[in-house]
mmCIF file of C-alpha atoms and ligand atoms in Angstrom:
data_model
loop_
_atom_site.group_PDB
_atom_site.id
_atom_site.type_symbol
_atom_site.label_atom_id
_atom_site.label_comp_id
_atom_site.label_asym_id
_atom_site.label_seq_id
_atom_site.Cartn_x
_atom_site.Cartn_y
_atom_site.Cartn_z
ATOM 1 C CA MET A 1408 97.381 -125.861 -21.736
ATOM 2 C CA SER A 1409 97.012 -129.274 -23.129
ATOM 3 C CA ASP A 1410 94.188 -130.095 -25.475
ATOM 4 C CA ILE A 1411 92.799 -132.640 -23.075
ATOM 5 C CA LEU A 1412 92.640 -130.188 -20.237
ATOM 6 C CA ARG A 1413 90.962 -127.651 -22.521
ATOM 7 C CA ALA A 1414 88.388 -130.274 -23.515
ATOM 8 C CA VAL A 1415 87.656 -131.149 -19.912
ATOM 9 C CA LEU A 1416 87.256 -127.500 -18.935
ATOM 10 C CA TRP A 1417 84.996 -126.968 -21.958
ATOM 11 C CA LEU A 1418 82.806 -129.837 -20.947
ATOM 12 C CA CYS A 1419 82.594 -128.753 -17.324
ATOM 13 C CA TYR A 1420 81.648 -125.264 -18.274
ATOM 14 C CA PHE A 1421 79.352 -125.729 -21.275
ATOM 15 C CA ALA A 1422 77.831 -129.149 -20.806
ATOM 16 C CA PRO A 1423 75.261 -128.025 -18.195
ATOM 17 C CA LEU A 1424 74.197 -125.140 -20.449
ATOM 18 C CA VAL A 1425 73.857 -127.436 -23.427
ATOM 19 C CA LEU A 1426 71.900 -129.905 -21.408
ATOM 20 C CA ARG A 1427 69.545 -127.307 -20.060
ATOM 21 C CA ASN A 1428 68.866 -125.659 -23.387
ATOM 22 C CA VAL A 1429 68.957 -128.394 -25.955
ATOM 23 C CA VAL A 1430 68.512 -131.774 -24.458
ATOM 24 C CA ARG A 1431 65.990 -130.986 -21.771
ATOM 25 C CA PRO A 1432 63.393 -129.297 -23.953
ATOM 26 C CA LEU A 1433 63.109 -132.409 -25.987
ATOM 27 C CA GLU A 1434 62.230 -134.168 -22.847
ATOM 28 C CA ILE A 1435 59.121 -132.078 -22.268
ATOM 29 C CA PRO A 1436 56.350 -134.250 -23.754
ATOM 30 C CA MET A 1437 53.922 -131.407 -24.131
ATOM 31 C CA LEU A 1438 56.245 -129.670 -26.581
ATOM 32 C CA ASN A 1439 55.994 -132.650 -28.867
ATOM 33 C CA SER A 1440 52.248 -132.869 -28.670
ATOM 34 C CA LEU A 1441 52.025 -129.138 -29.419
ATOM 35 C CA GLN A 1442 54.175 -129.569 -32.550
ATOM 36 C CA THR A 1443 51.912 -132.413 -33.625
ATOM 37 C CA LEU A 1444 48.866 -130.214 -33.054
ATOM 38 C CA ARG A 1445 50.344 -127.477 -35.220
ATOM 39 C CA THR A 1446 51.063 -129.881 -38.050
ATOM 40 C CA ALA A 1447 47.577 -131.367 -37.809
ATOM 41 C CA ALA A 1448 45.836 -127.980 -37.720
ATOM 42 C CA LEU A 1449 47.744 -126.641 -40.702
ATOM 43 C CA ALA A 1450 47.145 -129.820 -42.674
ATOM 44 C CA GLU A 1451 43.418 -129.721 -41.990
ATOM 45 C CA LEU A 1452 43.226 -126.056 -42.948
ATOM 46 C CA ASP A 1453 44.828 -126.911 -46.267
ATOM 47 C CA GLN A 1454 42.017 -129.360 -47.001
ATOM 48 C CA VAL A 1455 39.171 -127.018 -46.050
ATOM 49 C CA ALA A 1456 36.836 -126.407 -49.043
ATOM 50 C CA ASP A 1457 34.361 -123.868 -47.781
ATOM 51 C CA GLU A 1458 33.740 -121.386 -45.013
ATOM 52 C CA THR A 1459 31.592 -123.758 -42.949
ATOM 53 C CA ALA A 1460 34.365 -126.336 -42.862
ATOM 54 C CA LEU A 1461 36.823 -123.594 -42.021
ATOM 55 C CA GLU A 1462 34.742 -122.563 -39.047
ATOM 56 C CA ALA A 1463 34.589 -126.190 -37.886
ATOM 57 C CA VAL A 1464 38.401 -126.422 -37.962
ATOM 58 C CA ARG A 1465 38.688 -123.144 -36.104
ATOM 59 C CA ILE A 1466 36.401 -124.450 -33.352
ATOM 60 C CA LYS A 1467 38.223 -127.776 -33.266
ATOM 61 C CA PHE A 1468 41.590 -126.164 -32.551
ATOM 62 C CA LEU A 1469 40.981 -122.679 -31.184
ATOM 63 C CA GLY A 1470 37.455 -122.945 -29.816
ATOM 64 C CA ARG A 1471 36.880 -122.778 -26.076
ATOM 65 C CA SER A 1472 37.112 -126.559 -25.784
ATOM 66 C CA GLY A 1473 39.423 -126.952 -28.798
ATOM 67 C CA SER A 1474 42.720 -128.875 -28.637
ATOM 68 C CA ILE A 1475 44.994 -125.848 -28.413
ATOM 69 C CA SER A 1476 42.869 -124.440 -25.621
ATOM 70 C CA ALA A 1477 43.043 -127.809 -23.898
ATOM 71 C CA VAL A 1478 46.844 -127.632 -23.896
ATOM 72 C CA SER A 1479 46.743 -124.233 -22.315
ATOM 73 C CA GLU A 1480 44.496 -125.699 -19.585
ATOM 74 C CA GLN A 1481 47.152 -128.348 -18.911
ATOM 75 C CA MET A 1482 49.786 -125.624 -18.464
ATOM 76 C CA LYS A 1483 48.603 -125.239 -14.874
ATOM 77 C CA SER A 1484 49.857 -128.693 -13.938
ATOM 78 C CA LEU A 1485 53.315 -128.273 -15.526
ATOM 79 C CA PRO A 1486 56.439 -127.941 -13.397
ATOM 80 C CA LYS A 1487 57.335 -124.313 -13.003
ATOM 81 C CA GLU A 1488 60.535 -124.483 -15.065
ATOM 82 C CA GLU A 1489 58.728 -125.983 -18.062
ATOM 83 C CA LYS A 1490 56.039 -123.304 -18.187
ATOM 84 C CA PRO A 1491 57.952 -120.594 -20.095
ATOM 85 C CA ARG A 1492 58.961 -122.850 -23.003
ATOM 86 C CA VAL A 1493 55.579 -124.516 -23.306
ATOM 87 C CA GLY A 1494 53.845 -121.135 -22.991
ATOM 88 C CA LYS A 1495 56.038 -119.612 -25.676
ATOM 89 C CA LEU A 1496 55.428 -122.442 -28.106
ATOM 90 C CA LEU A 1497 51.725 -122.431 -27.316
ATOM 91 C CA ASN A 1498 51.538 -118.738 -28.224
ATOM 92 C CA GLU A 1499 53.483 -119.269 -31.421
ATOM 93 C CA ILE A 1500 51.156 -122.051 -32.463
ATOM 94 C CA ARG A 1501 48.029 -120.119 -31.600
ATOM 95 C CA THR A 1502 49.299 -117.170 -33.676
ATOM 96 C CA ALA A 1503 50.302 -119.400 -36.580
ATOM 97 C CA VAL A 1504 46.963 -121.235 -36.670
ATOM 98 C CA THR A 1505 44.994 -117.969 -36.353
ATOM 99 C CA ALA A 1506 46.973 -116.477 -39.238
ATOM 100 C CA ALA A 1507 46.485 -119.583 -41.350
ATOM 101 C CA ILE A 1508 42.722 -119.446 -40.747
ATOM 102 C CA ALA A 1509 42.580 -115.784 -41.795
ATOM 103 C CA GLU A 1510 44.601 -116.527 -44.892
ATOM 104 C CA ARG A 1511 42.375 -119.457 -45.822
ATOM 105 C CA LYS A 1512 39.274 -117.379 -45.221
ATOM 106 C CA ALA A 1513 40.526 -114.622 -47.552
ATOM 107 C CA ALA A 1514 41.371 -117.216 -50.191
ATOM 108 C CA LEU A 1515 37.880 -118.759 -49.947
ATOM 109 C CA GLU A 1516 36.258 -115.324 -50.238
ATOM 110 C CA THR A 1517 38.295 -114.487 -53.306
ATOM 111 C CA GLN A 1518 37.302 -117.833 -54.787
ATOM 112 C CA ARG A 1519 33.624 -117.186 -54.054
ATOM 113 C CA ASP A 1520 33.742 -113.670 -55.578
ATOM 114 C CA ALA A 1521 35.482 -114.943 -58.663
ATOM 115 C CA ALA A 1522 32.812 -117.644 -59.053
ATOM 116 C CA ALA A 1523 30.040 -115.042 -58.697
ATOM 117 C CA LEU A 1524 31.624 -112.853 -61.368
ATOM 118 C CA ALA A 1525 32.456 -115.727 -63.691
ATOM 119 C CA ASP A 1526 29.208 -115.354 -65.664
ATOM 120 C CA ILE A 1527 29.451 -111.587 -66.062
ATOM 121 C CA ASP A 1528 30.770 -110.316 -69.340
ATOM 122 C CA VAL A 1529 32.616 -107.170 -68.349
ATOM 123 C CA THR A 1530 33.167 -106.261 -71.992
ATOM 124 C CA LEU A 1531 29.415 -105.704 -72.565
ATOM 125 C CA PRO A 1532 28.415 -102.037 -72.871
ATOM 126 C CA GLY A 1533 26.721 -100.643 -69.736
ATOM 127 C CA ARG A 1534 22.977 -100.180 -69.473
ATOM 128 C CA PRO A 1535 21.974 -96.504 -69.598
ATOM 129 C CA PHE A 1536 20.515 -95.311 -66.311
ATOM 130 C CA PRO A 1537 17.461 -93.200 -67.092
ATOM 131 C CA THR A 1538 17.672 -89.855 -65.324
ATOM 132 C CA GLY A 1539 14.667 -87.627 -65.051
ATOM 133 C CA ALA A 1540 14.454 -83.896 -65.647
ATOM 134 C CA LEU A 1541 12.193 -81.099 -64.499
ATOM 135 C CA HIS A 1542 9.125 -80.404 -66.613
ATOM 136 C CA PRO A 1543 9.628 -77.393 -68.929
ATOM 137 C CA ILE A 1544 6.934 -75.399 -67.094
ATOM 138 C CA THR A 1545 8.662 -76.119 -63.773
ATOM 139 C CA GLN A 1546 11.986 -75.033 -65.264
ATOM 140 C CA LEU A 1547 10.491 -71.744 -66.435
ATOM 141 C CA GLN A 1548 8.717 -71.253 -63.110
ATOM 142 C CA ASP A 1549 12.010 -71.801 -61.257
ATOM 143 C CA ARG A 1550 13.770 -69.223 -63.429
ATOM 144 C CA ALA A 1551 11.000 -66.701 -62.740
ATOM 145 C CA ILE A 1552 11.153 -67.410 -58.995
ATOM 146 C CA GLN A 1553 14.937 -66.880 -59.003
ATOM 147 C CA ILE A 1554 14.572 -63.443 -60.574
ATOM 148 C CA PHE A 1555 11.838 -62.289 -58.196
ATOM 149 C CA ARG A 1556 13.735 -63.648 -55.210
ATOM 150 C CA ARG A 1557 16.641 -61.361 -56.070
ATOM 151 C CA MET A 1558 14.197 -58.453 -55.728
ATOM 152 C CA GLY A 1559 13.105 -59.670 -52.310
ATOM 153 C CA PHE A 1560 9.869 -61.437 -53.272
ATOM 154 C CA ALA A 1561 8.969 -64.439 -51.125
ATOM 155 C CA LEU A 1562 6.985 -67.482 -52.233
ATOM 156 C CA ALA A 1563 3.356 -67.647 -51.123
ATOM 157 C CA ASP A 1564 0.761 -70.349 -51.515
ATOM 158 C CA GLY A 1565 -2.977 -70.902 -51.377
ATOM 159 C CA PRO A 1566 -5.479 -73.719 -51.945
ATOM 160 C CA ASP A 1567 -6.667 -74.772 -55.419
ATOM 161 C CA ILE A 1568 -10.176 -75.329 -54.033
ATOM 162 C CA GLU A 1569 -11.354 -71.872 -53.062
ATOM 163 C CA THR A 1570 -14.296 -69.927 -51.753
ATOM 164 C CA GLU A 1571 -16.176 -67.649 -54.087
ATOM 165 C CA TRP A 1572 -15.275 -64.808 -51.758
ATOM 166 C CA HIS A 1573 -11.487 -65.286 -52.187
ATOM 167 C CA CYS A 1574 -11.761 -65.836 -55.919
ATOM 168 C CA PHE A 1575 -14.204 -63.081 -56.810
ATOM 169 C CA ASP A 1576 -15.803 -60.934 -54.090
ATOM 170 C CA ALA A 1577 -12.634 -59.888 -52.260
ATOM 171 C CA LEU A 1578 -11.061 -59.199 -55.655
ATOM 172 C CA ASN A 1579 -13.800 -56.670 -56.398
ATOM 173 C CA THR A 1580 -15.398 -58.830 -59.052
ATOM 174 C CA PRO A 1581 -19.084 -57.917 -59.404
ATOM 175 C CA ALA A 1582 -21.755 -60.563 -58.934
ATOM 176 C CA ASP A 1583 -22.684 -60.438 -62.602
ATOM 177 C CA HIS A 1584 -19.115 -60.697 -63.932
ATOM 178 C CA PRO A 1585 -18.920 -63.251 -66.788
ATOM 179 C CA ALA A 1586 -16.000 -65.111 -65.102
ATOM 180 C CA ARG A 1587 -18.392 -66.199 -62.367
ATOM 181 C CA ASN A 1588 -20.621 -67.874 -64.911
ATOM 182 C CA GLU A 1589 -21.100 -71.611 -64.462
ATOM 183 C CA GLN A 1590 -19.883 -72.018 -67.989
ATOM 184 C CA ASP A 1591 -16.510 -70.494 -67.104
ATOM 185 C CA THR A 1592 -15.847 -71.775 -63.586
ATOM 186 C CA PHE A 1593 -15.804 -75.257 -62.078
ATOM 187 C CA TYR A 1594 -18.157 -75.104 -59.093
ATOM 188 C CA LEU A 1595 -18.222 -77.875 -56.500
ATOM 189 C CA PRO A 1596 -21.567 -79.085 -55.105
ATOM 190 C CA ASP A 1597 -20.818 -77.459 -51.705
ATOM 191 C CA GLY A 1598 -20.419 -73.984 -53.238
ATOM 192 C CA HIS A 1599 -16.599 -74.010 -53.367
ATOM 193 C CA LEU A 1600 -14.879 -73.653 -56.736
ATOM 194 C CA LEU A 1601 -11.578 -74.399 -58.462
ATOM 195 C CA ARG A 1602 -9.726 -71.090 -58.472
ATOM 196 C CA THR A 1603 -9.891 -69.439 -61.880
ATOM 197 C CA HIS A 1604 -6.695 -67.492 -61.208
ATOM 198 C CA THR A 1605 -3.881 -67.303 -58.640
ATOM 199 C CA SER A 1606 -4.980 -63.796 -57.593
ATOM 200 C CA THR A 1607 -6.712 -65.554 -54.674
ATOM 201 C CA VAL A 1608 -3.293 -65.807 -53.012
ATOM 202 C CA GLN A 1609 -3.167 -61.972 -52.827
ATOM 203 C CA ILE A 1610 -6.196 -62.083 -50.529
ATOM 204 C CA ARG A 1611 -4.999 -65.097 -48.517
ATOM 205 C CA THR A 1612 -1.598 -63.489 -47.921
ATOM 206 C CA MET A 1613 -3.008 -60.121 -46.836
ATOM 207 C CA GLU A 1614 -5.484 -61.867 -44.528
ATOM 208 C CA SER A 1615 -2.672 -63.698 -42.751
ATOM 209 C CA SER A 1616 0.225 -61.202 -42.856
ATOM 210 C CA ALA A 1617 0.661 -57.540 -42.026
ATOM 211 C CA PRO A 1618 2.156 -55.150 -44.595
ATOM 212 C CA PRO A 1619 4.723 -54.711 -46.111
ATOM 213 C CA ILE A 1620 4.079 -57.642 -48.466
ATOM 214 C CA ARG A 1621 6.266 -58.746 -51.326
ATOM 215 C CA ILE A 1622 5.190 -62.146 -52.660
ATOM 216 C CA ILE A 1623 4.950 -64.260 -55.779
ATOM 217 C CA ALA A 1624 2.546 -67.186 -55.987
ATOM 218 C CA PRO A 1625 3.031 -69.727 -58.761
ATOM 219 C CA GLY A 1626 0.323 -72.352 -59.104
ATOM 220 C CA ALA A 1627 -2.487 -73.989 -61.034
ATOM 221 C CA ALA A 1628 -5.683 -72.267 -62.196
ATOM 222 C CA TYR A 1629 -8.796 -73.839 -63.691
ATOM 223 C CA ARG A 1630 -11.353 -72.727 -66.235
ATOM 224 C CA ARG A 1631 -14.122 -74.520 -68.088
ATOM 225 C CA ASP A 1632 -12.483 -73.813 -71.405
ATOM 226 C CA GLU A 1633 -12.895 -75.966 -74.478
ATOM 227 C CA VAL A 1634 -9.517 -77.713 -74.745
ATOM 228 C CA ASP A 1635 -7.675 -76.710 -77.922
ATOM 229 C CA ALA A 1636 -4.195 -75.648 -79.047
ATOM 230 C CA THR A 1637 -4.219 -72.579 -76.787
ATOM 231 C CA HIS A 1638 -6.545 -73.658 -73.941
ATOM 232 C CA LEU A 1639 -6.428 -76.254 -71.197
ATOM 233 C CA ALA A 1640 -8.920 -76.694 -68.356
ATOM 234 C CA GLN A 1641 -5.968 -76.567 -65.953
ATOM 235 C CA PHE A 1642 -3.036 -74.262 -66.566
ATOM 236 C CA ASN A 1643 -0.290 -72.481 -64.626
ATOM 237 C CA GLN A 1644 0.025 -68.896 -63.530
ATOM 238 C CA MET A 1645 2.347 -66.738 -61.504
ATOM 239 C CA GLU A 1646 0.866 -64.034 -59.344
ATOM 240 C CA GLY A 1647 2.715 -61.162 -57.677
ATOM 241 C CA LEU A 1648 1.796 -58.654 -54.986
ATOM 242 C CA TYR A 1649 3.688 -55.741 -53.469
ATOM 243 C CA VAL A 1650 2.084 -53.693 -50.673
ATOM 244 C CA ASP A 1651 3.761 -50.987 -48.624
ATOM 245 C CA GLU A 1652 3.501 -47.273 -47.945
ATOM 246 C CA ARG A 1653 3.691 -45.052 -51.033
ATOM 247 C CA VAL A 1654 4.082 -47.782 -53.685
ATOM 248 C CA THR A 1655 3.591 -46.218 -57.122
ATOM 249 C CA VAL A 1656 3.192 -47.171 -60.783
ATOM 250 C CA ALA A 1657 6.911 -46.403 -61.127
ATOM 251 C CA ASP A 1658 7.683 -49.295 -58.736
ATOM 252 C CA LEU A 1659 5.377 -51.530 -60.761
ATOM 253 C CA LYS A 1660 7.032 -50.645 -64.045
ATOM 254 C CA GLY A 1661 10.573 -50.862 -62.701
ATOM 255 C CA THR A 1662 9.993 -54.266 -61.125
ATOM 256 C CA LEU A 1663 8.317 -55.862 -64.132
ATOM 257 C CA GLU A 1664 10.684 -54.351 -66.714
ATOM 258 C CA PHE A 1665 13.608 -55.707 -64.730
ATOM 259 C CA PHE A 1666 11.937 -59.114 -64.521
ATOM 260 C CA PHE A 1667 11.252 -59.398 -68.251
ATOM 261 C CA ARG A 1668 14.733 -58.180 -69.195
ATOM 262 C CA GLU A 1669 16.279 -60.773 -66.905
ATOM 263 C CA LEU A 1670 14.051 -63.450 -68.404
ATOM 264 C CA PHE A 1671 14.319 -62.559 -72.098
ATOM 265 C CA GLY A 1672 17.647 -60.709 -72.303
ATOM 266 C CA PRO A 1673 18.681 -57.053 -72.277
ATOM 267 C CA ASP A 1674 17.056 -56.267 -75.637
ATOM 268 C CA ALA A 1675 13.570 -57.003 -74.240
ATOM 269 C CA ARG A 1676 11.237 -54.008 -74.455
ATOM 270 C CA CYS A 1677 8.048 -53.617 -72.387
ATOM 271 C CA ARG A 1678 4.899 -51.715 -73.223
ATOM 272 C CA PHE A 1679 2.284 -50.987 -70.555
ATOM 273 C CA ARG A 1680 -1.058 -50.745 -72.312
ATOM 274 C CA PRO A 1681 -4.093 -49.498 -70.344
ATOM 275 C CA HIS A 1682 -6.567 -52.271 -69.646
ATOM 276 C CA PHE A 1683 -9.223 -53.241 -67.113
ATOM 277 C CA PHE A 1684 -9.114 -55.708 -64.236
ATOM 278 C CA PRO A 1685 -11.636 -55.532 -61.383
ATOM 279 C CA PHE A 1686 -8.914 -55.830 -58.714
ATOM 280 C CA THR A 1687 -6.513 -53.136 -59.954
ATOM 281 C CA GLU A 1688 -6.888 -49.459 -60.792
ATOM 282 C CA PRO A 1689 -5.270 -48.339 -63.006
ATOM 283 C CA SER A 1690 -4.679 -51.624 -64.821
ATOM 284 C CA PHE A 1691 -2.356 -52.504 -67.683
ATOM 285 C CA GLU A 1692 -1.524 -55.299 -70.004
ATOM 286 C CA ILE A 1693 2.183 -55.786 -70.587
ATOM 287 C CA ASP A 1694 3.378 -56.395 -74.133
ATOM 288 C CA ILE A 1695 6.937 -57.545 -74.788
ATOM 289 C CA LYS A 1696 9.208 -57.442 -77.816
ATOM 290 C CA ALA A 1697 12.456 -59.436 -77.615
ATOM 291 C CA THR A 1698 14.748 -61.460 -79.869
ATOM 292 C CA ALA A 1699 14.244 -64.367 -77.463
ATOM 293 C CA LEU A 1700 10.556 -64.323 -78.349
ATOM 294 C CA GLY A 1701 10.954 -65.341 -81.949
ATOM 295 C CA GLY A 1702 12.375 -62.555 -84.080
ATOM 296 C CA GLY A 1703 11.347 -59.714 -81.797
ATOM 297 C CA GLU A 1704 9.255 -58.025 -84.447
ATOM 298 C CA ARG A 1705 5.838 -58.395 -82.824
ATOM 299 C CA TRP A 1706 4.514 -57.082 -79.509
ATOM 300 C CA LEU A 1707 3.290 -60.079 -77.500
ATOM 301 C CA GLU A 1708 0.762 -59.654 -74.701
ATOM 302 C CA LEU A 1709 2.260 -61.533 -71.755
ATOM 303 C CA ALA A 1710 0.913 -60.274 -68.428
ATOM 304 C CA GLY A 1711 -1.685 -58.256 -66.605
ATOM 305 C CA CYS A 1712 -0.938 -55.842 -63.806
ATOM 306 C CA GLY A 1713 -2.024 -52.711 -62.002
ATOM 307 C CA MET A 1714 -2.265 -50.803 -58.734
ATOM 308 C CA VAL A 1715 -4.252 -52.725 -56.117
ATOM 309 C CA ASP A 1716 -7.812 -51.357 -56.132
ATOM 310 C CA PRO A 1717 -8.792 -49.695 -52.808
ATOM 311 C CA ALA A 1718 -11.882 -51.938 -52.820
ATOM 312 C CA VAL A 1719 -9.561 -54.968 -52.445
ATOM 313 C CA PHE A 1720 -7.830 -53.395 -49.429
ATOM 314 C CA GLU A 1721 -11.251 -52.643 -47.937
ATOM 315 C CA ALA A 1722 -12.415 -56.245 -48.351
ATOM 316 C CA VAL A 1723 -9.194 -57.481 -46.693
ATOM 317 C CA SER A 1724 -9.604 -54.961 -43.860
ATOM 318 C CA ARG A 1725 -13.164 -56.155 -43.206
ATOM 319 C CA SER A 1726 -11.990 -59.763 -43.123
ATOM 320 C CA ARG A 1727 -9.048 -58.960 -40.797
ATOM 321 C CA GLY A 1728 -11.046 -56.611 -38.595
ATOM 322 C CA ASP A 1729 -8.188 -54.103 -38.371
ATOM 323 C CA ASP A 1730 -6.945 -51.131 -40.362
ATOM 324 C CA LEU A 1731 -3.438 -52.287 -41.342
ATOM 325 C CA TYR A 1732 -4.578 -52.372 -44.975
ATOM 326 C CA ASP A 1733 -6.431 -49.066 -44.818
ATOM 327 C CA PRO A 1734 -6.130 -47.801 -48.434
ATOM 328 C CA GLN A 1735 -5.331 -44.366 -46.977
ATOM 329 C CA LYS A 1736 -2.159 -45.851 -45.438
ATOM 330 C CA VAL A 1737 -0.946 -48.447 -47.925
ATOM 331 C CA SER A 1738 -0.801 -48.839 -51.652
ATOM 332 C CA GLY A 1739 0.482 -51.654 -53.827
ATOM 333 C CA PHE A 1740 0.764 -53.269 -57.181
ATOM 334 C CA ALA A 1741 -0.191 -56.717 -58.432
ATOM 335 C CA PHE A 1742 0.533 -58.698 -61.543
ATOM 336 C CA GLY A 1743 -0.194 -62.079 -63.062
ATOM 337 C CA PHE A 1744 0.838 -64.074 -66.096
ATOM 338 C CA GLY A 1745 0.394 -67.508 -67.592
ATOM 339 C CA LEU A 1746 3.434 -69.765 -67.436
ATOM 340 C CA ASP A 1747 2.203 -72.152 -70.130
ATOM 341 C CA ARG A 1748 1.670 -69.351 -72.617
ATOM 342 C CA LEU A 1749 5.086 -67.917 -71.791
ATOM 343 C CA ALA A 1750 6.733 -71.333 -72.251
ATOM 344 C CA MET A 1751 4.943 -71.780 -75.604
ATOM 345 C CA ILE A 1752 6.219 -68.468 -76.914
ATOM 346 C CA LEU A 1753 9.735 -68.946 -75.520
ATOM 347 C CA SER A 1754 10.332 -72.286 -77.178
ATOM 348 C CA GLY A 1755 8.024 -71.919 -80.169
ATOM 349 C CA VAL A 1756 5.603 -74.651 -79.086
ATOM 350 C CA PRO A 1757 2.410 -74.324 -81.166
ATOM 351 C CA ASP A 1758 0.146 -76.469 -78.963
ATOM 352 C CA ILE A 1759 -0.338 -76.023 -75.201
ATOM 353 C CA ARG A 1760 -1.567 -79.631 -74.907
ATOM 354 C CA LEU A 1761 1.999 -80.857 -75.432
ATOM 355 C CA PHE A 1762 2.835 -79.607 -71.929
ATOM 356 C CA ALA A 1763 0.120 -81.779 -70.384
ATOM 357 C CA GLU A 1764 0.343 -84.965 -72.423
ATOM 358 C CA ASN A 1765 3.587 -86.288 -70.889
ATOM 359 C CA ASP A 1766 4.910 -87.504 -74.217
ATOM 360 C CA LEU A 1767 8.561 -88.240 -73.498
ATOM 361 C CA ARG A 1768 9.563 -87.456 -77.076
ATOM 362 C CA PHE A 1769 8.449 -83.895 -76.383
ATOM 363 C CA LEU A 1770 9.686 -83.606 -72.787
ATOM 364 C CA ARG A 1771 13.170 -84.997 -73.520
ATOM 365 C CA GLN A 1772 13.922 -81.884 -75.560
ATOM 366 C CA TYR A 1773 13.923 -79.896 -72.318
ATOM 367 C CA ARG A 1774 16.555 -81.899 -70.486
HETATM 368 N N1 DAH B 2137 -5.816 -62.765 -62.619
HETATM 369 C C1 DAH B 2137 -5.610 -62.317 -63.985
HETATM 370 C C2 DAH B 2137 -5.946 -63.443 -64.943
HETATM 371 O O1 DAH B 2137 -6.119 -64.561 -64.502
HETATM 372 C C3 DAH B 2137 -4.179 -61.896 -64.189
HETATM 373 C C4 DAH B 2137 -3.854 -60.667 -63.430
HETATM 374 C C5 DAH B 2137 -4.030 -59.448 -64.015
HETATM 375 C C6 DAH B 2137 -3.384 -60.736 -62.166
HETATM 376 C C7 DAH B 2137 -3.749 -58.273 -63.336
HETATM 377 C C8 DAH B 2137 -3.105 -59.575 -61.459
HETATM 378 C C9 DAH B 2137 -3.289 -58.332 -62.083
HETATM 379 O O2 DAH B 2137 -2.641 -59.572 -60.213
HETATM 380 O O3 DAH B 2137 -3.011 -57.212 -61.394
HETATM 381 O O4 DAH B 2137 -6.015 -63.201 -66.114
#
C-alpha cells in the first residue's frame, strides 16, 4: 500500500475521533469559563489572611449562589452531548476548590495556634499542683473501719445534737451522774445537748433495727473541757455494738484483741482491766502494749468496753414497745475509744490541739 493511500485511510478513520475528542471540547465555552473560575478561586484562596476571609471566598465560589454553583445551574440548558464533559470538569473543580479551602483552613489554624503559643516559654519548670490529703484522724478512722468491716461490722450514724434520754437515761446513767452536770455537758436552751459520747448511736441503732446488730459508729463528741494539750471541747470517738443471742465476754475479747493486733501489729498485747461504765456490766478498760505505740514498754489505756447492761436493753424495749431486745433473749457487748488520743499515741504527737488547728506544716506530714 502506498504511503498516500495509508495517509488517506488514516485520516478517514481517525480524523472524526480526533475531532470529537480534542477539537470539539475546546469549542464548549463553559469549559473555558470553568477553568477560569478554578484559577480565580485558587488565586483568591492563596491571598486569604484569616478565617473570616476564607469563609467569604468559600461562599463566593461554593455557596448556594456562588459562581461554581451558578455554573451547575447552567448545566440544565447545555446540549445533551456537552453535559458529561462539563459535569466532569465541574466536579473536578468543586473537589479541588473544597480541598484547597480545607488545606488553607488547616494552615490558618496552625498559624493561629503557633501565635497563641509564641509567648509561652516551654522550658520553664511546671507549677506544682497542690493535692490535698485526708486528715490524720480521718486516715486512722478509715483504717479502723476497714478492720471492723472485715469482721462484719456495718457503719451506723446518729445526730450530734441529742436528747438527754439518748445520751444518758437510755444508757443507764443516773440523774445525779457527774457527766450530766452543766459544767461537763453543752446544753442547748431547748433542753437538747451536744452528745458527750458516741454511745448514743447504740440506742439509736437498737431503736430502729432488730437484732442481730453489729455496728461501729465513728463521730464527734463534745464536752465542756478546759482546752489543753490533752483536751478539746470537740473530739472524735469510735463506738461499737454487737447484739445477738448468747454473745459472751469471749466474743468481746476476741473481737477487740483482733482489732488492736490488726491496728498495731502482731506483737500488740491487750489487757482487760475491770472498770465501771453505767451502760455495761461487767465493764473493762483495755490497755495495750505494742512496739507501734512507742517502745512497747508501758501499758496504755486505750478503750472502754463491756457487756451491754440489761437496763439498756430494757430502756430500748420500752422505747420500741416490743420484746426483741428482751435481756432474757439477747446479750451483747459494746466498746468505745477516742480516735484523737489513739492518733496522738500512734504518731507521738504531744498536743491534741495540733489536730484541730489546721496548720499545714503539721498536716503535710501525714500525706
Ligand atoms: N462512752 C465511753 C466514753 O465516752 C466509752 C465507752 C466505754 C463506750 C465503754 C462503750 C463502752 O460502748 O462499753 O468514755
